[in-house]
Tab-separated table of C-alpha atoms in Angstrom:
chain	number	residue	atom	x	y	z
U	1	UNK	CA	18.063	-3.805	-9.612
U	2	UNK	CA	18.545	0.005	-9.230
U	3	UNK	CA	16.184	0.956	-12.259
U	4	UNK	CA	13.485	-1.361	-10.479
U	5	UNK	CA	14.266	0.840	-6.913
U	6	UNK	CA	13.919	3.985	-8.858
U	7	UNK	CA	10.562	2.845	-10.651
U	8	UNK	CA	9.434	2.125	-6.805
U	9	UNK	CA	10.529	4.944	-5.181
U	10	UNK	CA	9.970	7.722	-7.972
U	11	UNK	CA	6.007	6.362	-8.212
U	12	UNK	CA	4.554	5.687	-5.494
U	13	UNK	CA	2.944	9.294	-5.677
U	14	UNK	CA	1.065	7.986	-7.798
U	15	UNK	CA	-0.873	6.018	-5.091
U	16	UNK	CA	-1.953	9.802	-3.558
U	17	UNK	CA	-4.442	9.609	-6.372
U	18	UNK	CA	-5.553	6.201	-5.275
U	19	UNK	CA	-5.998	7.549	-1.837
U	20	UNK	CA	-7.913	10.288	-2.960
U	21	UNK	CA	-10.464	8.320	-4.207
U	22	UNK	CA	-11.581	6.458	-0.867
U	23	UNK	CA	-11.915	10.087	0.830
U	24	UNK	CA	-15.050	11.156	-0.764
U	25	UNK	CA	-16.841	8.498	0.538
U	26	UNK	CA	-16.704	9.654	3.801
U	27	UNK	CA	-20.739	10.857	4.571
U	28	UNK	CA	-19.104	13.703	6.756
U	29	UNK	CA	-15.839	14.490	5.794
U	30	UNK	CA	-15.221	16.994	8.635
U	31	UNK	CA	-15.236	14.510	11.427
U	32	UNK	CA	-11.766	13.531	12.653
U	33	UNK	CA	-12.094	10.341	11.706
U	34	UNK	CA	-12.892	11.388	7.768
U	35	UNK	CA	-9.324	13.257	7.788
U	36	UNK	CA	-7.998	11.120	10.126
U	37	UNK	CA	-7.793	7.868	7.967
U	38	UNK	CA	-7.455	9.845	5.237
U	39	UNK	CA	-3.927	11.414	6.249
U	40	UNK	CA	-2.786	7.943	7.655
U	41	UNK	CA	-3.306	6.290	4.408
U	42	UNK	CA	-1.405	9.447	2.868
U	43	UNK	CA	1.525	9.117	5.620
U	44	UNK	CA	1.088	5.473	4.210
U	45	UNK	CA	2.156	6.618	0.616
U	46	UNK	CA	4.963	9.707	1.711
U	47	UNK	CA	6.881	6.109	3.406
U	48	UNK	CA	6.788	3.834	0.687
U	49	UNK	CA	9.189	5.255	-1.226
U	50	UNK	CA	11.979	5.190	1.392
U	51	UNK	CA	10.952	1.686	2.547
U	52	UNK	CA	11.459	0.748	-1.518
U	53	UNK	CA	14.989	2.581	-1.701
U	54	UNK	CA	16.544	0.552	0.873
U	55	UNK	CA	15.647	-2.481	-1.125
U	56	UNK	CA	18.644	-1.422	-3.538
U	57	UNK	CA	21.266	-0.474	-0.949
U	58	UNK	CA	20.669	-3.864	0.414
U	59	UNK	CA	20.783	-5.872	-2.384
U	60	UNK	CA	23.779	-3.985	-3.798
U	61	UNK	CA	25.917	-4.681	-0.923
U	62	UNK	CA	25.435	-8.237	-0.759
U	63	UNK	CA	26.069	-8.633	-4.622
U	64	UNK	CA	29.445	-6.424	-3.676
U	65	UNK	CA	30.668	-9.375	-1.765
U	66	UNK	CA	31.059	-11.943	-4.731
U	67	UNK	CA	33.495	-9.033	-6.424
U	68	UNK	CA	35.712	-8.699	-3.672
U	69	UNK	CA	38.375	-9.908	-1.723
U	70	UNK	CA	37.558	-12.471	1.222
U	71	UNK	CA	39.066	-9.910	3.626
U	72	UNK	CA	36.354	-7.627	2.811
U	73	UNK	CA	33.627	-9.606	3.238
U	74	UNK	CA	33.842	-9.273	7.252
U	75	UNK	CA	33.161	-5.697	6.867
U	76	UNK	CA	30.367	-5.951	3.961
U	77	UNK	CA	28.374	-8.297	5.963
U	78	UNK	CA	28.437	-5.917	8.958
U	79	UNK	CA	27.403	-3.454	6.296
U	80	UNK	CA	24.860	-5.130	4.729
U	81	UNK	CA	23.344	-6.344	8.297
U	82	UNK	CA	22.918	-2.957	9.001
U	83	UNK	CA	21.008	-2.015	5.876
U	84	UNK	CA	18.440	-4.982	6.405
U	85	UNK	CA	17.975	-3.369	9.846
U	86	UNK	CA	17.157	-0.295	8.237
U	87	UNK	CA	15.050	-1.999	5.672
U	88	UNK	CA	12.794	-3.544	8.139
U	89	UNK	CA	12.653	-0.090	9.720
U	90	UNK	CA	11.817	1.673	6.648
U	91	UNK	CA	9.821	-0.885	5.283
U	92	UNK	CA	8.115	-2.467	8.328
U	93	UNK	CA	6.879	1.092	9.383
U	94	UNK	CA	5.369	1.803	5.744
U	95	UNK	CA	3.755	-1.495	5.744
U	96	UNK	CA	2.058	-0.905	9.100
U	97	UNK	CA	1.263	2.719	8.619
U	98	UNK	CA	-0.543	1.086	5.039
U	99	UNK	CA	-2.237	-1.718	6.876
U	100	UNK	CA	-3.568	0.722	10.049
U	101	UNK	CA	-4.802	3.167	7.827
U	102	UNK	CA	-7.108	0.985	5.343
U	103	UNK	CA	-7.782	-1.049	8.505
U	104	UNK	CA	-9.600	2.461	9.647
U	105	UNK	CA	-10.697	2.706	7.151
U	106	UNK	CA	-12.169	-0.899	6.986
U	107	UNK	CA	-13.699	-0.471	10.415
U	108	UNK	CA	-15.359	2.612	9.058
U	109	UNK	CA	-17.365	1.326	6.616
U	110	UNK	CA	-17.620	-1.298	9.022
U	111	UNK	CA	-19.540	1.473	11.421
U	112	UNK	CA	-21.465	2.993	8.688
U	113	UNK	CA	-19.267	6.253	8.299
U	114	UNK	CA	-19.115	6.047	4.622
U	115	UNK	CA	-21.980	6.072	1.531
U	116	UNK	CA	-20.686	2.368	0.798
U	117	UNK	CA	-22.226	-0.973	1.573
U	118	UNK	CA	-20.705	-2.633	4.999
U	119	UNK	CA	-19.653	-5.780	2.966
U	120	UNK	CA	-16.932	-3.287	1.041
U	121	UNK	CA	-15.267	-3.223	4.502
U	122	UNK	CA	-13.898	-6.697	3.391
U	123	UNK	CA	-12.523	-5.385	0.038
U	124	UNK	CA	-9.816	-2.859	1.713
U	125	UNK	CA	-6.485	-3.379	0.764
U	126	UNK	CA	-5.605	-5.091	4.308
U	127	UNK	CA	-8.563	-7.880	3.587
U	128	UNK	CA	-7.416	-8.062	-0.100
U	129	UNK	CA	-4.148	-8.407	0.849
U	130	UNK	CA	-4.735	-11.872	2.949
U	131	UNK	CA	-6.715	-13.160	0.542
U	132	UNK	CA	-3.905	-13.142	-2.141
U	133	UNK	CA	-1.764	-14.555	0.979
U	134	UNK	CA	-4.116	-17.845	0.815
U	135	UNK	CA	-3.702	-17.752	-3.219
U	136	UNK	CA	0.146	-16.962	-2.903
U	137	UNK	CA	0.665	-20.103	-0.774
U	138	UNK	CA	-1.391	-22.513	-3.171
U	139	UNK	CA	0.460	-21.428	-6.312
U	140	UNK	CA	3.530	-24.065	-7.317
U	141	UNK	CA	7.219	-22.218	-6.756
U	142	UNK	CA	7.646	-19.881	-10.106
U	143	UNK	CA	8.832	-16.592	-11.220
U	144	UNK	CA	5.339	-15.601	-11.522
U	145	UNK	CA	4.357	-16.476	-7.825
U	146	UNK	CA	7.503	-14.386	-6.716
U	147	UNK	CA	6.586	-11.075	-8.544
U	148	UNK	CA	2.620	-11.687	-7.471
U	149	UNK	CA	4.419	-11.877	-3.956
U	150	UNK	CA	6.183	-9.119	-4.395
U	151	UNK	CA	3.566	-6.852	-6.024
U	152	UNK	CA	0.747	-8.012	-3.138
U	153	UNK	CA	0.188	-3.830	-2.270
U	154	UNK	CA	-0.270	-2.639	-5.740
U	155	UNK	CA	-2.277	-5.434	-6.653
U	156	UNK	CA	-4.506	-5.273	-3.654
U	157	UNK	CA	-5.162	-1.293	-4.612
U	158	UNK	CA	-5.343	-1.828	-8.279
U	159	UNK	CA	-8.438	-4.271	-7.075
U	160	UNK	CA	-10.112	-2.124	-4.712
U	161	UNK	CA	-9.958	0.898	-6.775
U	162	UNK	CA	-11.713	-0.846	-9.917
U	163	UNK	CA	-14.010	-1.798	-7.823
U	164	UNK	CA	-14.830	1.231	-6.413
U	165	UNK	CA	-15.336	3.566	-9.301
U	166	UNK	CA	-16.706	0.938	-11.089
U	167	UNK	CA	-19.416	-0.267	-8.470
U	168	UNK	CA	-19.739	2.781	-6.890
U	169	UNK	CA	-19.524	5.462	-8.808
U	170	UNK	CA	-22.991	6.136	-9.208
U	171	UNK	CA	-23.263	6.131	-5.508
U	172	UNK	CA	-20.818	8.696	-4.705
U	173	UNK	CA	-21.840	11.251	-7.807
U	174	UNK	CA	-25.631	10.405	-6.271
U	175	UNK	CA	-24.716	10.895	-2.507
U	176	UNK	CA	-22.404	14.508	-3.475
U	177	UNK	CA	-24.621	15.962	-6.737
U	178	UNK	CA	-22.967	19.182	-6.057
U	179	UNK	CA	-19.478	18.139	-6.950
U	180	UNK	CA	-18.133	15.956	-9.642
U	181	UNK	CA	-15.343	13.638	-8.721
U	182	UNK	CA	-14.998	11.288	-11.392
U	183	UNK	CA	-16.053	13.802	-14.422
């Protein structure tokens, strides 16, 4: 469990990148807005990795409690009820910060601020996201359904960022000739 905490936490830089890549499609990237949702979505990425290191702490303390004494366990469980709260602190606040800032960033496609289409509004990671909900719920109980549960973020960005440099690459090196993003 702790190697799969580090491999979250130590990572999700890598998402910066990711983030990068919706910026430039901004048609006027000095507007508020442009920076705006850009700098919520990386606010979204500096939280993830706390949100994923609590997983560990959590899950550690409960498996404590099957290696010690019973008289312990009053004091673990007051423990570990204290780490889930900050879990769903840590986590709930990266997960919101995530979903508001590709929901801006939805909403500006949505309003024509960006090179792209309007439909790509619906490709965001928030509208991604529910549609793997729908899936999720249809699959039979498995291991596989749990760790497509569990990976519903990265799968959702790993999506929308094919799709955008491959479908609109063109665009964006068409709409900005002066710079080279993808070169």
């Amino acid at each position: 469990m702790m190697f799969g905490a580090l491999i979250a936490a130590m990572t999700a830089v890598l998402f910066l990148p990711g983030v990068w890549v919706a910026y430039p499609f901004f048609k006027d990237k000095s507007k508020w807005y442009s920076w705006g949702a850009y700098y919520l979505l990386v606010l979204s990425v500096l939280l993830m990795p706390l949100g994923h290191a609590v997983f560990f702490f959590t899950g550690e303390i409960h498996k404590a409690i099957y290696h010690t004494d019973k008289s312990a366990h009053p004091y673990l469980l007051e423990t570990a009820s204290k780490f889930i709260q900050l879990h769903y602190i840590t986590w709930g606040t990266a997960v919101i910060v995530l979903l508001l800032g590709w929901l801006t960033f939805s909403i500006l496609v949505f309003l024509g601020k960006t090179i792209l289409p309007k439909w790509v509004g619906f490709i965001s990671q928030v509208f991604i996201t529910l549609y793997q909900i729908f899936i999720h719920l249809m699959l039979p109980s498995s291991d596989i359904k749990g760790y497509l549960g569990a990976a519903v973020f990265n799968i959702a960005y790993l999506i929308f960022f094919i799709i955008l440099f491959i479908r609109f690459k063109k665009k964006l090196i068409t709409a900005h000739p002066q710079i080279s993003y993808y070169d």
